Amino acid sequence: MTIKAPRGTEDVLPGEIEKWQRIEQTARELFLLYNYREIRTPLFEDTRLFERSIGESTDIVEKEMYTFLDKKGRSLTLRPEGTAPVVRAYLEHKLYAKGGVNKFFYIGSFFRYERPQAGRNRQFYQIGVEAIGSDSPALDAEVINLSLHFLSSLGLKTLHIALNSIGCSACQPLYREKLKQFLNEHIDKLCDDCRRRTESNPLRVLDCKKEGCVSILKNAPSTLDFLCPACKEHFESVKHYLKMLGLNYQIAPNLVRGLDYYTRTTFEVVHSGLGAQNAVAAGGRFDGLVEEFGGESTPAVGFAAGVERIALAMDGEGVKVSDGKQTFTFIALLGKEYLEGGLLLLNELRRSGISAEMDYEGRSLKSQFRVADKLGVKFTIILGQEGATLRDMVKGEQEEVKREEVVSILKREK
Ligand SMILES: [Zn+2]
Ligand SMILES: [Zn+2]
């Protein structure tokens, strides 16, 4: 029996992982510049956390969660997204007590039972930020700017912002009613899911990707026509700041995102090189979520970017990431009897910060050199009874050196 990785999961192998490391390192460095600090939350949470935040009648909660009972019968769920856990931690540890805006970023894996395709796995990786504690539209602009800064730092060029506002608890219900009316007029042309959601959660219908529904939804009423004066002003300010920062955007009136907790600003960063799954980052405001979890009313905004999709987009744009640092030195032994001397030198080199490798198998000098060539080392040290020979693999020259001087010579060459 051969056991393979489960459907929808992926091994990230050496050769590919360097790209992932670049993505993660860029995120860590850049997010700190914007004063976002890293937070790590558990891979699984109390199932109710996601039911209450993402919404019971969303695709994620209805069909896509990995939910299980533990040995004490508690319902737990592998986290399908990052925002709800961050907000839970924010409340649980009273991080609001510091006052001001609390800014977090996270990097990690998430889980959704979806149909796997390019750029979409069942275990997937996201990098995200959350800024909790302000409703300033300048913060919306900062978060959108940061998502673009991050993606363009990785060499991505063909990026576009799709922008929308879906209103607040005061104006969204009006829109919801209007949308419901519209959907009911076309109810027989909608898919089964959308028919059901027209009643339970009409906004979710706007997420439907089925052709029949998409063509009906083209004529659906727009959230923007129903914004209350405060939401309208907020949205105008977000657009103003984006323009001021030189960021182009397109208004996307049906952009509601697949989670219930969003309010006001929603956005996606789309990369034109990707196919159907073309959003590399997406986010928005979630002004009601902290309160939903029992905290004081606290506005917040954030985004998450998909690492697999970023990696695909980097491939598409021909962004090259080197295979990591090469091994610098190889120790070749003139005979098995020099193994102990080799091990000591190997240890000395590595402890001096010089990457080194040797052959433990007692192979011929010729095959040892083959290994050294394969590793692409700069120097090979040939160890025998009479001290050592240092061979410069690039120049093809070699010289006799004293055993005790090998490390200091290589340190200078490094
Ligand atoms: Zn409003
Ligand atoms: Zn549908």
Coordinates of C-alpha atoms and ligand atoms in Angstrom, one line a residue:
M1 CA 0.0 0.0 0.0
T2 CA 1.4 3.4 -0.9
I3 CA 0.1 6.2 1.2
K4 CA -0.1 9.6 -0.5
A5 CA -0.7 13.1 0.9
P6 CA -4.5 13.6 1.3
R7 CA -6.4 15.2 -1.6
G8 CA -6.1 19.0 -1.4
T9 CA -2.8 19.1 0.5
E10 CA 0.6 19.7 -0.9
D11 CA 4.2 19.1 0.0
V12 CA 6.3 22.2 -0.5
L13 CA 9.7 20.8 -1.4
P14 CA 13.2 22.3 -1.4
G15 CA 13.5 24.2 -4.6
E16 CA 9.9 25.6 -4.2
I17 CA 10.1 26.4 -0.4
E18 CA 12.7 29.2 -1.0
K19 CA 9.9 31.1 -2.8
W20 CA 7.6 30.6 0.2
Q21 CA 10.4 31.7 2.6
R22 CA 10.9 34.9 0.5
I23 CA 7.1 35.6 0.7
E24 CA 7.1 35.1 4.5
Q25 CA 10.2 37.0 5.1
T26 CA 9.0 39.9 3.0
A27 CA 5.8 39.9 5.0
R28 CA 7.6 39.9 8.4
E29 CA 9.9 42.8 7.4
L30 CA 7.3 44.9 5.7
F31 CA 4.5 44.5 8.2
L32 CA 6.8 45.6 11.0
L33 CA 7.5 48.8 9.0
Y34 CA 3.8 49.5 9.3
N35 CA 3.8 48.6 13.0
Y36 CA 1.9 45.3 12.7
R37 CA 3.1 42.7 15.2
E38 CA 3.0 38.9 14.8
I39 CA 0.3 36.8 16.5
R40 CA 0.0 33.0 16.5
T41 CA -3.3 31.4 17.3
P42 CA -4.2 27.7 17.6
L43 CA -4.9 25.6 14.5
F44 CA -8.2 24.5 16.0
E45 CA -10.8 26.5 17.9
D46 CA -14.2 26.0 19.5
T47 CA -16.6 25.5 16.5
R48 CA -18.9 28.2 17.7
L49 CA -16.2 30.9 17.1
F50 CA -16.6 30.4 13.4
E51 CA -20.3 29.7 13.3
R52 CA -21.0 33.0 15.0
S53 CA -18.5 35.2 13.1
I54 CA -18.4 33.8 9.5
G55 CA -22.1 33.1 9.7
E56 CA -24.2 30.0 9.8
S57 CA -25.5 30.3 6.2
T58 CA -22.2 30.8 4.5
D59 CA -20.5 28.2 2.3
I60 CA -17.6 28.0 4.7
V61 CA -19.8 27.1 7.7
E62 CA -22.4 25.0 5.8
K63 CA -20.0 22.9 3.8
E64 CA -16.3 23.5 4.2
M65 CA -15.3 23.2 7.8
Y66 CA -13.2 20.4 9.2
T67 CA -15.2 19.9 12.4
F68 CA -14.7 17.0 14.8
L69 CA -15.5 16.0 18.4
D70 CA -12.5 15.6 20.7
K71 CA -12.4 12.8 23.3
K72 CA -14.5 14.7 25.7
G73 CA -17.2 15.4 23.1
R74 CA -16.3 19.1 22.5
S75 CA -16.9 20.3 19.0
L76 CA -13.7 21.7 17.5
T77 CA -12.9 23.1 14.0
L78 CA -9.7 23.4 12.1
R79 CA -9.5 27.2 11.5
P80 CA -10.9 28.1 8.1
E81 CA -9.8 31.7 8.3
G82 CA -7.7 34.0 10.5
T83 CA -9.8 37.0 11.6
A84 CA -12.1 35.4 14.1
P85 CA -9.2 33.7 16.1
V86 CA -7.3 37.1 16.2
V87 CA -10.4 38.8 17.5
R88 CA -10.9 36.1 20.1
A89 CA -7.3 36.4 21.3
Y90 CA -7.6 40.2 21.3
L91 CA -10.6 39.9 23.7
E92 CA -9.3 36.9 25.7
H93 CA -6.0 38.7 26.6
K94 CA -7.6 42.1 27.0
L95 CA -5.3 43.6 24.4
Y96 CA -7.7 46.5 24.0
A97 CA -6.5 47.7 27.5
K98 CA -3.5 49.2 25.9
G99 CA -5.8 51.6 24.0
G100 CA -5.3 53.0 20.5
V101 CA -5.1 50.8 17.4
N102 CA -3.9 47.3 17.9
K103 CA -2.2 45.9 14.8
F104 CA -1.5 42.2 14.2
F105 CA -0.2 40.0 11.4
Y106 CA -0.3 36.3 11.1
I107 CA 1.2 33.6 8.9
G108 CA -0.1 30.1 8.9
S109 CA -2.2 27.3 7.5
F110 CA -6.0 27.2 7.2
F111 CA -8.4 24.5 6.3
R112 CA -11.5 24.3 4.1
Y113 CA -13.1 21.3 2.5
E114 CA -13.3 22.7 -1.1
R115 CA -12.9 21.3 -4.6
P116 CA -9.1 21.5 -5.1
Q117 CA -7.8 23.4 -8.1
A118 CA -4.8 25.5 -9.0
G119 CA -4.2 28.0 -6.2
R120 CA -6.9 26.4 -4.0
N121 CA -6.1 23.6 -1.5
R122 CA -7.9 22.1 1.4
Q123 CA -4.9 23.0 3.6
F124 CA -3.8 26.4 2.4
Y125 CA -1.5 29.2 3.7
Q126 CA -2.5 32.7 4.4
I127 CA -0.7 35.8 5.5
G128 CA -2.9 38.5 6.9
V129 CA -3.1 41.7 9.0
E130 CA -5.8 43.0 11.3
A131 CA -5.9 46.6 12.6
I132 CA -8.4 46.8 15.5
G133 CA -9.6 49.9 17.2
S134 CA -10.3 52.6 14.6
D135 CA -13.0 53.4 12.0
S136 CA -10.8 56.0 10.3
P137 CA -10.9 55.6 6.5
A138 CA -7.2 56.3 6.5
L139 CA -6.7 52.9 8.1
D140 CA -8.7 51.2 5.3
A141 CA -6.4 53.0 2.9
E142 CA -3.3 51.9 4.9
V143 CA -4.4 48.2 4.9
I144 CA -5.1 48.3 1.1
N145 CA -1.8 50.1 0.5
L146 CA 0.0 47.6 2.6
S147 CA -1.5 44.6 0.7
L148 CA -0.2 46.2 -2.6
H149 CA 3.1 47.1 -1.1
F150 CA 3.6 43.6 0.0
L151 CA 2.6 42.0 -3.3
S152 CA 4.6 44.4 -5.4
S153 CA 7.7 43.9 -3.2
L154 CA 7.5 40.2 -4.3
G155 CA 7.9 41.3 -7.9
L156 CA 4.2 41.1 -8.9
K157 CA 3.2 43.7 -11.4
T158 CA -0.2 43.2 -13.0
L159 CA -2.2 44.0 -9.8
H160 CA -5.6 45.7 -9.6
I161 CA -7.8 46.7 -6.7
A162 CA -11.5 45.9 -6.7
L163 CA -13.2 48.1 -4.2
N164 CA -16.7 48.3 -2.7
S165 CA -18.6 49.3 0.4
I166 CA -21.4 47.2 1.8
G167 CA -22.7 49.6 4.4
C168 CA -23.3 49.3 8.2
S169 CA -25.9 47.9 10.5
A170 CA -28.0 51.0 9.8
C171 CA -28.1 50.9 6.0
Q172 CA -27.3 47.3 5.1
P173 CA -30.8 46.0 6.1
L174 CA -32.4 48.3 3.5
Y175 CA -30.2 47.0 0.8
R176 CA -30.8 43.5 2.0
E177 CA -34.6 44.0 1.6
K178 CA -34.2 45.5 -1.9
L179 CA -31.9 42.7 -3.0
K180 CA -34.3 40.1 -1.6
Q181 CA -37.1 41.6 -3.7
F182 CA -34.9 41.5 -6.8
L183 CA -33.9 37.9 -6.2
N184 CA -37.5 36.8 -5.6
E185 CA -38.4 38.3 -9.0
H186 CA -35.8 35.9 -10.6
I187 CA -36.1 33.1 -8.1
D188 CA -36.8 30.4 -10.7
K189 CA -33.6 31.1 -12.6
L190 CA -31.3 30.9 -9.5
C191 CA -29.5 27.7 -8.4
D192 CA -30.8 25.7 -5.3
D193 CA -28.3 27.3 -2.9
C194 CA -29.2 30.8 -4.0
R195 CA -32.9 30.1 -3.7
R196 CA -32.4 29.0 -0.2
R197 CA -30.1 31.9 0.6
T198 CA -32.5 34.5 -0.8
E199 CA -34.4 33.9 2.4
S200 CA -31.7 33.2 4.9
N201 CA -28.9 35.4 3.7
P202 CA -29.4 37.2 0.4
L203 CA -26.0 38.9 0.4
R204 CA -24.4 35.5 0.0
V205 CA -26.2 35.1 -3.3
L206 CA -23.8 37.7 -4.7
D207 CA -20.9 35.3 -4.1
C208 CA -22.4 32.6 -6.4
K209 CA -20.1 31.7 -9.2
K210 CA -22.7 29.6 -11.2
E211 CA -23.2 31.0 -14.7
G212 CA -27.0 31.2 -14.5
C213 CA -26.8 33.2 -11.2
V214 CA -24.0 35.4 -12.3
S215 CA -25.9 36.6 -15.4
I216 CA -29.0 37.5 -13.2
L217 CA -26.8 39.2 -10.6
K218 CA -25.3 41.6 -13.2
N219 CA -28.5 43.6 -12.9
A220 CA -28.9 43.3 -9.1
P221 CA -29.2 46.5 -7.1
S222 CA -25.8 47.9 -5.9
T223 CA -24.9 48.2 -2.2
L224 CA -23.5 51.7 -3.1
D225 CA -26.9 53.1 -3.8
F226 CA -28.1 52.3 -0.3
L227 CA -25.3 53.6 1.8
C228 CA -26.3 55.9 4.7
P229 CA -24.7 59.4 4.8
A230 CA -22.0 58.2 7.3
C231 CA -21.1 55.2 5.2
K232 CA -21.1 57.2 2.0
E233 CA -18.7 59.8 3.5
H234 CA -16.5 57.0 4.8
F235 CA -16.3 55.4 1.4
E236 CA -15.6 58.7 -0.3
S237 CA -12.7 59.2 2.1
V238 CA -11.3 55.8 1.5
K239 CA -11.3 56.5 -2.3
H240 CA -9.8 59.9 -1.7
Y241 CA -6.9 58.5 0.3
L242 CA -6.3 55.8 -2.2
K243 CA -6.1 58.4 -5.0
M244 CA -3.8 60.5 -2.8
L245 CA -1.5 57.5 -2.4
G246 CA -1.5 57.0 -6.2
L247 CA -3.4 53.7 -6.0
N248 CA -5.8 52.9 -8.8
Y249 CA -8.9 50.9 -8.0
Q250 CA -12.1 49.7 -9.8
I251 CA -15.4 49.8 -8.1
A252 CA -16.9 46.3 -7.9
P253 CA -20.5 46.8 -6.8
N254 CA -21.1 43.0 -6.1
L255 CA -18.0 42.5 -4.0
V256 CA -19.4 41.4 -0.7
R257 CA -16.9 38.6 0.3
G258 CA -18.0 35.2 1.6
L259 CA -18.2 36.0 5.3
D260 CA -20.9 37.6 7.3
Y261 CA -18.8 39.9 9.5
Y262 CA -17.8 42.4 6.9
T263 CA -19.1 46.0 7.0
R264 CA -18.3 49.0 4.9
T265 CA -15.1 48.6 2.9
T266 CA -14.5 45.3 1.1
F267 CA -11.7 44.9 -1.4
E268 CA -9.7 42.3 -3.4
V269 CA -6.3 42.5 -5.0
V270 CA -6.6 40.7 -8.3
H271 CA -3.6 39.4 -10.3
S272 CA -4.5 39.2 -14.0
G273 CA -2.1 36.3 -14.6
L274 CA -4.2 33.9 -12.5
G275 CA -7.3 32.1 -13.8
A276 CA -10.6 31.7 -12.0
Q277 CA -8.9 32.0 -8.6
N278 CA -7.5 35.4 -9.4
A279 CA -7.7 37.2 -6.0
V280 CA -4.3 37.1 -4.4
A281 CA -5.4 39.2 -1.4
A282 CA -8.8 40.2 0.0
G283 CA -10.2 41.9 3.0
G284 CA -12.3 44.7 4.4
R285 CA -13.8 46.2 7.6
F286 CA -15.4 44.1 10.3
D287 CA -16.7 46.8 12.6
G288 CA -19.2 44.6 14.4
L289 CA -17.1 41.5 15.1
V290 CA -15.5 42.5 18.4
E291 CA -18.9 43.3 19.8
E292 CA -20.4 40.1 18.4
F293 CA -17.8 38.2 20.6
G294 CA -18.9 40.2 23.7
G295 CA -16.4 43.1 23.6
E296 CA -17.1 46.8 23.4
S297 CA -18.0 48.1 20.0
T298 CA -14.6 48.3 18.3
P299 CA -14.2 48.9 14.5
A300 CA -11.5 47.0 12.7
V301 CA -10.1 46.4 9.2
G302 CA -7.7 43.8 7.7
F303 CA -6.8 41.6 4.8
A304 CA -5.5 38.1 4.0
A305 CA -3.3 37.0 1.1
G306 CA -3.0 33.4 -0.2
V307 CA 0.5 32.1 -0.3
E308 CA -0.1 29.4 -2.9
R309 CA -1.6 32.0 -5.3
I310 CA 1.2 34.5 -4.7
A311 CA 3.7 31.7 -5.5
L312 CA 1.7 30.9 -8.7
A313 CA 1.6 34.6 -9.7
M314 CA 5.4 34.9 -9.1
D315 CA 5.9 31.9 -11.4
G316 CA 3.6 33.6 -13.9
E317 CA 5.7 36.7 -13.9
G318 CA 9.0 34.8 -14.0
V319 CA 10.1 36.0 -10.6
K320 CA 13.2 33.9 -9.7
V321 CA 14.1 33.1 -6.1
S322 CA 17.5 31.4 -5.7
D323 CA 17.9 27.9 -4.2
G324 CA 19.1 29.3 -0.9
K325 CA 22.7 29.4 0.2
Q326 CA 25.0 26.8 -1.3
T327 CA 27.3 24.6 0.7
F328 CA 30.7 26.3 0.8
T329 CA 33.1 23.4 1.6
F330 CA 33.4 19.7 1.1
I331 CA 35.8 17.5 3.0
A332 CA 37.2 14.6 0.9
L333 CA 39.1 11.8 2.7
L334 CA 42.1 10.0 1.2
G335 CA 41.1 6.9 3.1
K336 CA 38.6 5.5 5.7
E337 CA 41.2 5.9 8.4
Y338 CA 40.9 9.7 8.2
L339 CA 37.2 9.7 9.1
E340 CA 37.6 10.9 12.7
G341 CA 39.9 13.7 11.6
G342 CA 37.3 14.6 9.0
L343 CA 34.5 14.7 11.5
L344 CA 36.5 17.0 13.8
L345 CA 37.3 19.4 11.0
L346 CA 33.7 19.3 9.8
N347 CA 32.5 20.2 13.3
E348 CA 35.1 23.0 13.5
L349 CA 34.1 24.5 10.2
R350 CA 30.3 24.4 11.0
R351 CA 30.9 25.9 14.4
S352 CA 32.8 28.7 12.8
G353 CA 29.9 29.5 10.6
I354 CA 31.2 27.9 7.4
S355 CA 28.8 25.5 5.7
A356 CA 30.4 22.2 5.1
E357 CA 29.6 18.6 4.1
M358 CA 31.5 15.4 3.8
D359 CA 31.0 11.8 2.8
Y360 CA 30.5 9.2 5.6
E361 CA 30.4 6.2 3.3
G362 CA 34.1 5.7 2.7
R363 CA 33.8 6.1 -1.1
S364 CA 36.6 6.6 -3.6
L365 CA 38.2 10.0 -4.0
K366 CA 36.6 10.2 -7.4
S367 CA 33.1 9.7 -6.2
Q368 CA 33.7 12.1 -3.3
F369 CA 34.7 14.8 -5.9
R370 CA 31.5 14.0 -7.8
V371 CA 29.5 14.8 -4.6
A372 CA 31.4 18.0 -4.1
D373 CA 30.7 19.0 -7.7
K374 CA 27.0 18.3 -7.3
L375 CA 26.9 20.4 -4.2
G376 CA 28.6 23.2 -6.1
V377 CA 31.1 23.9 -3.3
K378 CA 33.8 26.6 -3.6
F379 CA 36.5 24.7 -1.8
T380 CA 37.2 21.0 -1.2
I381 CA 39.6 20.0 1.5
I382 CA 41.4 16.8 0.9
L383 CA 42.4 15.2 4.2
G384 CA 45.2 12.6 4.5
Q385 CA 48.1 11.8 6.7
E386 CA 50.2 14.9 5.7
G387 CA 48.0 17.8 6.6
A388 CA 45.5 19.0 4.1
T389 CA 45.2 20.1 0.5
L390 CA 42.8 22.9 -0.2
R391 CA 41.3 22.9 -3.7
D392 CA 39.7 26.0 -5.1
M393 CA 36.9 24.4 -7.2
V394 CA 36.3 27.5 -9.2
K395 CA 39.9 28.3 -10.2
G396 CA 40.8 24.6 -10.4
E397 CA 44.0 25.3 -8.3
Q398 CA 45.1 23.6 -5.2
E399 CA 47.7 24.1 -2.5
E400 CA 49.1 22.3 0.6
V401 CA 48.1 23.9 3.8
K402 CA 48.6 23.2 7.5
R403 CA 45.6 21.3 9.0
E404 CA 45.3 23.9 11.9
E405 CA 45.1 26.8 9.4
V406 CA 42.3 25.4 7.3
V407 CA 39.5 27.1 9.2
S408 CA 41.1 30.5 9.3
I409 CA 42.0 30.4 5.6
L410 CA 38.4 29.5 4.7
K411 CA 37.0 32.2 7.0
R412 CA 38.9 34.8 5.0
E413 CA 37.6 33.3 1.7
K414 CA 34.0 33.2 2.8
Ligands
ZN1 ZN -24.3 52.9 6.9
ZN2 ZN -26.3 30.5 -7.4

